[in-house]
Every structure is written in C-alpha cells, then in structure tokens.
mmCIF file of C-alpha atoms in Angstrom:
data_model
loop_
_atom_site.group_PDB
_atom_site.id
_atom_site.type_symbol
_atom_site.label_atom_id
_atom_site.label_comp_id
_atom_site.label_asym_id
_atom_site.label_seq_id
_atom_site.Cartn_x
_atom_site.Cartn_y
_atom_site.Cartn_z
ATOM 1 C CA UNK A 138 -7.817 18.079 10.222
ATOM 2 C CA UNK A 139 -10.848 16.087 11.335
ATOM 3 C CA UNK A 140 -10.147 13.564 14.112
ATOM 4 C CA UNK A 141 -11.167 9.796 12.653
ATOM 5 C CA UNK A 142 -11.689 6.937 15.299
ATOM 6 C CA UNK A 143 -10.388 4.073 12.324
ATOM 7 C CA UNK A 144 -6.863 4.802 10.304
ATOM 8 C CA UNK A 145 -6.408 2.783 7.358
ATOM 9 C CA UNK A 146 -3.137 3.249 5.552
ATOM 10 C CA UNK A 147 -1.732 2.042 2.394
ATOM 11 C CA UNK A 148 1.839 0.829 2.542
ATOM 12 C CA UNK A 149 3.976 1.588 -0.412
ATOM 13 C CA UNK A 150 5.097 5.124 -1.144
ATOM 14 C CA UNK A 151 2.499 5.866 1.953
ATOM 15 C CA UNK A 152 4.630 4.686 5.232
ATOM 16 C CA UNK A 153 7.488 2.448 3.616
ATOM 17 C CA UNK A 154 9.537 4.456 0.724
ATOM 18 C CA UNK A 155 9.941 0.849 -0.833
ATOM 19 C CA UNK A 156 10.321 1.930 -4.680
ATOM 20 C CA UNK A 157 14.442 0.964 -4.531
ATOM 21 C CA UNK A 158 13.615 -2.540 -3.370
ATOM 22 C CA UNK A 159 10.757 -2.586 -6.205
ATOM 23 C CA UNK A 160 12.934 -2.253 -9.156
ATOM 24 C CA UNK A 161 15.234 -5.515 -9.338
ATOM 25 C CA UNK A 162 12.186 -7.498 -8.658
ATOM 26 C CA UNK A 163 9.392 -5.791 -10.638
ATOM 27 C CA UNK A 164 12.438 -6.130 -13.968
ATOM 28 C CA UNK A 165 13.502 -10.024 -13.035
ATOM 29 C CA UNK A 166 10.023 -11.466 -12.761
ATOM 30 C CA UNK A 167 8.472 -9.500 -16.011
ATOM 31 C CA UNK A 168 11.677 -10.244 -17.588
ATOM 32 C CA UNK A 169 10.450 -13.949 -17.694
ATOM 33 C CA UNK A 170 8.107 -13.133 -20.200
ATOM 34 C CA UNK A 171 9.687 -11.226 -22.493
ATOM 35 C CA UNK A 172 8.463 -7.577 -21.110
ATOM 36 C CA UNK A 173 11.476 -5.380 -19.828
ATOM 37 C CA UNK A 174 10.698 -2.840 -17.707
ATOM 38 C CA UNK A 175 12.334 0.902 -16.700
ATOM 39 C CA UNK A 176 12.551 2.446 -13.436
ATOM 40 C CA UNK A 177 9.795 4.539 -14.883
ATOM 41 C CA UNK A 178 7.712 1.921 -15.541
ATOM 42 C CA UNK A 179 8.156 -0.067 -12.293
ATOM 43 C CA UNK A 180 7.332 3.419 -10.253
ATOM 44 C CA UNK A 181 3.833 3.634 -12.434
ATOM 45 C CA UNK A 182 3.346 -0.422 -12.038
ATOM 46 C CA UNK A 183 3.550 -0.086 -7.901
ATOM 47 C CA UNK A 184 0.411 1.360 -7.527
ATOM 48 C CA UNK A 185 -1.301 -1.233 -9.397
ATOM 49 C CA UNK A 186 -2.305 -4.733 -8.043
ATOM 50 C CA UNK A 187 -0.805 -7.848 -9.948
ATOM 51 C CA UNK A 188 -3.716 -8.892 -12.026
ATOM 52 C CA UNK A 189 -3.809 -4.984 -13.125
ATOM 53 C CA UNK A 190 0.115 -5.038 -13.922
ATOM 54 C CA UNK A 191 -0.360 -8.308 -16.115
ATOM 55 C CA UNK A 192 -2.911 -6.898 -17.591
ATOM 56 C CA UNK A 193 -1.410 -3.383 -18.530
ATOM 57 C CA UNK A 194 1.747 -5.179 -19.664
ATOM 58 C CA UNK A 195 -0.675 -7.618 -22.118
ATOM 59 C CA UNK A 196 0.102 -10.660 -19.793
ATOM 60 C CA UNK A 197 -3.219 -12.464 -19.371
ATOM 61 C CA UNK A 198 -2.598 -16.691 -19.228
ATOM 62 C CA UNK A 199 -2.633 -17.529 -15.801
ATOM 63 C CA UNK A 200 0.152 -19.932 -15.759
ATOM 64 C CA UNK A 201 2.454 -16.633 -16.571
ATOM 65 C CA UNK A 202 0.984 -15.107 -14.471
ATOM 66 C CA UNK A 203 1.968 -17.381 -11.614
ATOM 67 C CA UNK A 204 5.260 -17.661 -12.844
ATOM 68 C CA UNK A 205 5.835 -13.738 -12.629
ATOM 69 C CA UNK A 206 4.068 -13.703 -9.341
ATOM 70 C CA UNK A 207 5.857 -16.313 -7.702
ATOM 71 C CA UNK A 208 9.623 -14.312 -9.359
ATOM 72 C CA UNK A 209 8.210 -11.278 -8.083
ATOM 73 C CA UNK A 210 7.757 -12.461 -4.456
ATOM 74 C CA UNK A 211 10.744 -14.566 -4.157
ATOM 75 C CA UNK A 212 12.628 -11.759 -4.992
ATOM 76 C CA UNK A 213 10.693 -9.129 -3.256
ATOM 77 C CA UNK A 214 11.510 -11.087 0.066
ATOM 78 C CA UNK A 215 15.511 -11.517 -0.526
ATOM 79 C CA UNK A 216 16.991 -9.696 2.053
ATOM 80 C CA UNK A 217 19.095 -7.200 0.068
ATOM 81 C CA UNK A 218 15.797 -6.203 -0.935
ATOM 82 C CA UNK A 219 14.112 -6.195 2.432
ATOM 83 C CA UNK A 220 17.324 -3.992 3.261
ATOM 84 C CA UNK A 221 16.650 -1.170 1.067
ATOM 85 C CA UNK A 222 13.221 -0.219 2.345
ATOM 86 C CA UNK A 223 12.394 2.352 4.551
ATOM 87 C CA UNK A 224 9.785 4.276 6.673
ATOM 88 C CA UNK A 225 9.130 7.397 5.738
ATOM 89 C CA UNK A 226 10.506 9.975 8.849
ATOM 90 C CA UNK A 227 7.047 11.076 9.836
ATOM 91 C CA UNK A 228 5.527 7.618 10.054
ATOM 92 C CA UNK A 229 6.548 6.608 13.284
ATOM 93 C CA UNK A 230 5.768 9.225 15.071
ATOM 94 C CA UNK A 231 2.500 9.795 13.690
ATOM 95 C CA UNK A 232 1.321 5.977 14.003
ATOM 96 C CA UNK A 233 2.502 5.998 17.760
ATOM 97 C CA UNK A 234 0.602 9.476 18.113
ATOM 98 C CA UNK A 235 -2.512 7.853 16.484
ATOM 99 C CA UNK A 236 -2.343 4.453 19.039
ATOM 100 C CA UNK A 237 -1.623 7.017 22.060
ATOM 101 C CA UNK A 238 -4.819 8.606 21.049
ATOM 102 C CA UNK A 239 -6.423 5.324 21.023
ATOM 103 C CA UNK A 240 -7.221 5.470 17.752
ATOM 104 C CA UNK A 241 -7.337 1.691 15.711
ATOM 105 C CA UNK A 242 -4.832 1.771 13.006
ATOM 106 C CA UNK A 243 -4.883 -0.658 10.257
ATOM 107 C CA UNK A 244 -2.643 -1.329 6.830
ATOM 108 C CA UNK A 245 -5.046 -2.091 3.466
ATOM 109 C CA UNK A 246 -2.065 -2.586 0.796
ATOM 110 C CA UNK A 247 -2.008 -4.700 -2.732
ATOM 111 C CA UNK A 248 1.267 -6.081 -1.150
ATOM 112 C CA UNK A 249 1.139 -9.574 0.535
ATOM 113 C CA UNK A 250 0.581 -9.538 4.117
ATOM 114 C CA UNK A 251 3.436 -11.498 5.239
ATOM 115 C CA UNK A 252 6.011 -8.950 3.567
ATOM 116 C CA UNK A 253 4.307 -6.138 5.131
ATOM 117 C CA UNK A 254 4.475 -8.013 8.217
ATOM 118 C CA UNK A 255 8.393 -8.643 7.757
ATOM 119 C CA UNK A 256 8.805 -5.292 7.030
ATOM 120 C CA UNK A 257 7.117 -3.994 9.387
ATOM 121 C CA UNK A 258 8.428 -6.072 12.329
ATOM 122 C CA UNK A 259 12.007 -5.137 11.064
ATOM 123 C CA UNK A 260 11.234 -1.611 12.146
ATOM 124 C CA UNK A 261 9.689 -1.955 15.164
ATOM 125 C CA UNK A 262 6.400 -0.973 14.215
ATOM 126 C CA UNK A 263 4.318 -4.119 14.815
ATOM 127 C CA UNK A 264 2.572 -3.157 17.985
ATOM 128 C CA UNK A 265 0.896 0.506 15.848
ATOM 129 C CA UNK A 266 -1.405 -1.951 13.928
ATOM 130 C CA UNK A 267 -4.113 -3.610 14.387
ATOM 131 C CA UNK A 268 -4.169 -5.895 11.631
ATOM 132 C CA UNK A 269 -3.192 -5.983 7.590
ATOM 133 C CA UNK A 270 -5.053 -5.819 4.683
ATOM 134 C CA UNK A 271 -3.177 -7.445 1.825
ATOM 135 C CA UNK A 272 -3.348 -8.034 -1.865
ATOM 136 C CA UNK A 273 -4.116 -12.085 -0.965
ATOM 137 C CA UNK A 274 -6.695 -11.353 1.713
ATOM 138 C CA UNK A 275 -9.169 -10.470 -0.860
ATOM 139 C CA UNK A 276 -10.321 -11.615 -4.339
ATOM 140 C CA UNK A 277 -10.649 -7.769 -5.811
ATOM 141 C CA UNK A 278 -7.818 -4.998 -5.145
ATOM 142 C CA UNK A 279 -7.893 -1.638 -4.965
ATOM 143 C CA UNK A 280 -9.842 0.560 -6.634
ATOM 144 C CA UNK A 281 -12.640 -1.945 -6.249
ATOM 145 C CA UNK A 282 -13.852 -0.790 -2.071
ATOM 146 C CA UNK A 283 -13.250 -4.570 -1.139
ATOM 147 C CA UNK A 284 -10.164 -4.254 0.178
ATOM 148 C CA UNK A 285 -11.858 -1.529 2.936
ATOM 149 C CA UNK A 286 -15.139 -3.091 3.332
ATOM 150 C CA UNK A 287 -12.620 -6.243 4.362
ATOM 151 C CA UNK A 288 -10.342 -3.595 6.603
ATOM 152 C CA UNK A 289 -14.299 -2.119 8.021
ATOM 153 C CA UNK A 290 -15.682 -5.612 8.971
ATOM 154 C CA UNK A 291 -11.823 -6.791 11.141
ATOM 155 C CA UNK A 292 -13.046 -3.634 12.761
ATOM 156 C CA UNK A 293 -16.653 -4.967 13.500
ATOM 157 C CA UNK A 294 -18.114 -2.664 10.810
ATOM 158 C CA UNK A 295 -17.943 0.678 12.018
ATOM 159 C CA UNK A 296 -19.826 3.959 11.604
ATOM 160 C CA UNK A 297 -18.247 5.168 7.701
ATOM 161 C CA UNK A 298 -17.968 8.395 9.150
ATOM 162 C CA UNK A 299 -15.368 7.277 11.896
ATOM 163 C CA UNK A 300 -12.962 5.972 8.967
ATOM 164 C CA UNK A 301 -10.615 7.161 6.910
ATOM 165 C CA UNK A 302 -7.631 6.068 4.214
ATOM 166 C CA UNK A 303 -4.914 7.597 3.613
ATOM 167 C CA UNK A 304 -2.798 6.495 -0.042
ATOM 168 C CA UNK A 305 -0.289 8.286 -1.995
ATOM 169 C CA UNK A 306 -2.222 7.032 -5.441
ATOM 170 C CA UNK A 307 -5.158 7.930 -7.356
ATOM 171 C CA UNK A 308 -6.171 4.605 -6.771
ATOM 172 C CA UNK A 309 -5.947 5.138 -2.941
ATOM 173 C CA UNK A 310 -8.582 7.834 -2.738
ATOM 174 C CA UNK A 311 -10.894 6.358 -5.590
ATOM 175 C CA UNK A 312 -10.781 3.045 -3.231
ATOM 176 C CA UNK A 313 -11.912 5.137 -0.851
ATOM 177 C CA UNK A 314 -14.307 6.850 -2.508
ATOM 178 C CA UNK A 315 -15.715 2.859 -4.043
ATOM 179 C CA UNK A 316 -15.989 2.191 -0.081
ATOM 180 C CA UNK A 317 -18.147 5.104 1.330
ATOM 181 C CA UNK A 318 -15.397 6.612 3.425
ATOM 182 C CA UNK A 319 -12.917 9.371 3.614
ATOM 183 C CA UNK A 320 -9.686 9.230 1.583
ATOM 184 C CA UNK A 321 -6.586 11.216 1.541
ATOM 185 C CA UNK A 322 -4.055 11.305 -0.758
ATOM 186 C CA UNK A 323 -0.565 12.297 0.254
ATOM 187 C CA UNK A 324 1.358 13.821 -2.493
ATOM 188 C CA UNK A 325 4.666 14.190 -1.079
ATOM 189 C CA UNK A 326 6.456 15.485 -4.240
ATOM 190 C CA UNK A 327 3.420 17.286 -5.517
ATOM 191 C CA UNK A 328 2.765 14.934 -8.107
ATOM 192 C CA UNK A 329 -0.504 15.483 -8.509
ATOM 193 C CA UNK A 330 -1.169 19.351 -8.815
ATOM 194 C CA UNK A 331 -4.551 18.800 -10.251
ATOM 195 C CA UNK A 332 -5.976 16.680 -7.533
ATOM 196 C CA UNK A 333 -8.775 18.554 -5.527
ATOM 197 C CA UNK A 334 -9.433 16.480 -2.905
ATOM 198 C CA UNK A 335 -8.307 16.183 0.635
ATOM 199 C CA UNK A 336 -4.597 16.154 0.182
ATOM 200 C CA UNK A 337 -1.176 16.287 2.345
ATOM 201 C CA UNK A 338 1.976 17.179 1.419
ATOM 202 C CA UNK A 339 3.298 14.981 5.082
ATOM 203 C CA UNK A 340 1.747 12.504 7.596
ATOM 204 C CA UNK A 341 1.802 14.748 10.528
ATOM 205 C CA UNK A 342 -1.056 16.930 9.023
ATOM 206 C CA UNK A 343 -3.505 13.945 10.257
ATOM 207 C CA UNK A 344 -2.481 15.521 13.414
#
C-alpha cells in the first residue's frame, strides 16, 4: 500500500461501528414528520448528509428540517446512545501506528464535530487526530470535495499527492475523487463487489 504523509478518515461505519446508536434517533426525529423509518432505511440514510436525507425522504421546508435536526442530535447525544458505539478493533492500532509514523491524521465526517469529539474522547483516541472535519464546518457535504479541500487547507494545503481518504461509502471515494486526491473505500462486509477502485476489506492494509 502506498505510504501517504495526510490521513483523512470518515467516521461512521469507517472507525466507529455507530449504526446501533443510529437507529432510535434516525426513527424519533423523522418520526416528527410523519416519515417512519426501518433499520434498513436508517443504514442507507447514514451515509448521507442531513440536507440529502430530507431531501430523499421528500422533506424540504426548512423549519422541518430544523425540527428533525435538532430531534436527531438531541437524541444522537443521550448517553444510552453514546453507549452503544464502538471502534472498530483495527482502528486503534492503526491510528496510533499512523501518528508513530508521524503521519497527520485527520476525521472529515457529515457528523457534527462535537459528537465526534465526545465520542472520540470516550475512547481514548483524542490525541491520534489532528483536527475534525464535520457536517457544520462546511456549507456543502460530501460528495461535493468541500469537506477535503476544508480538511487540505487545516493542513496548510498540501501536495494532493501526499493525501488520502479513506470511507466505507460510495460517497467517500467519489468525495475523494470531487477533491483531487486518493480515496479508499473499505468494504468490510463486501458490500460492494462491483467497486473497482482501491478497496480494503480492514484498516491495517493502510499498513
């Protein structure tokens, strides 16, 4: 595997196997306007940013929107939620590889930064990153490359070539693509069989 200088990593399904704490709070906040949702449908919504959810689910006045946003968050952050979220057993040892290495690491995630921050802190992870990339630090989300270009210039705009992101989405690696640099996806459960791009099956092939 080619050795990167700049690791940016998406954050669910990528390093925090977060889809159990996604469900009650993904079906209370839609619930508020009339749109009930599966554990199906709440697995296919995670990838997506908010605006792209509302929109998929035919939710377009902003003042819903608001309403499901702020349902969603207050609920994402409850701490039974917080409680069911893990890291995926690689991660760890893989991020602290990367720092030894001196590499800069980086999270660029549709999720708000301070929950990634909680989350993160909780398991010990905090001193891995450099900074976070969430869903409120920029205006587009993910597939559009702003999300990265943001991630590029916190790292005073370096060299394309030197960076890389690593998702476990479509989304992830067309983001990439959008931004000019390297993307991986990692398809843990082999999901995506069709997908001929660079591709993982676990964390410690970036090793």
């Amino acid at each position: 595997m080619k050795e990167y200088d700049y690791y940016y990593f998406d954050f669910d399904g990528t390093l925090a196997n977060s889809f159990l704490s996604l469900i009650h709070p993904f079906q209370v906040a839609f619930a508020t306007e009339g749109v009930f949702l599966s554990e199906e449908d709440v697995k296919e919504l995670m990838h997506m940013a908010f605006v792209q959810m509302c929109d998929k689910l035919g939710i377009h006045e902003e003042k819903k929107m608001l309403h499901v946003y702020e349902t969603m968050i207050l609920e994402m952050n409850k701490d039974e939620e917080i409680s069911k979220i893990s890291i995926f057993p690689e991660a760890k040892e893989v991020l602290l590889k990367l720092k030894e290495m001196g590499k800069k690491i980086a999270i660029v995630s549709g999720n708000h930064t301070n929950y990634i921050h909680r989350v993160i802190k909780i398991h010990h992870l905090s001193e891995c990153f450099d900074f976070y990339v969430g869903g409120n630090s920029t205006k587009e989300a993910k597939p559009h490359p702003e999300p990265l270009l943001k991630a590029m210039e916190l790292s005073n705009n370096p060299n394309k070539k030197e960076c890389i992101y690593i998702g476990d989405s479509l989304q992830d690696v067309l983001c990439a693509k959008n931004a000019g640099i390297d993307g991986i996806l990692i398809d843990r459960k082999g999901e995506y069989p069709d997908y001929l791009g660079k591709k993982i099956l676990s964390l410690k092939e970036l090793l």
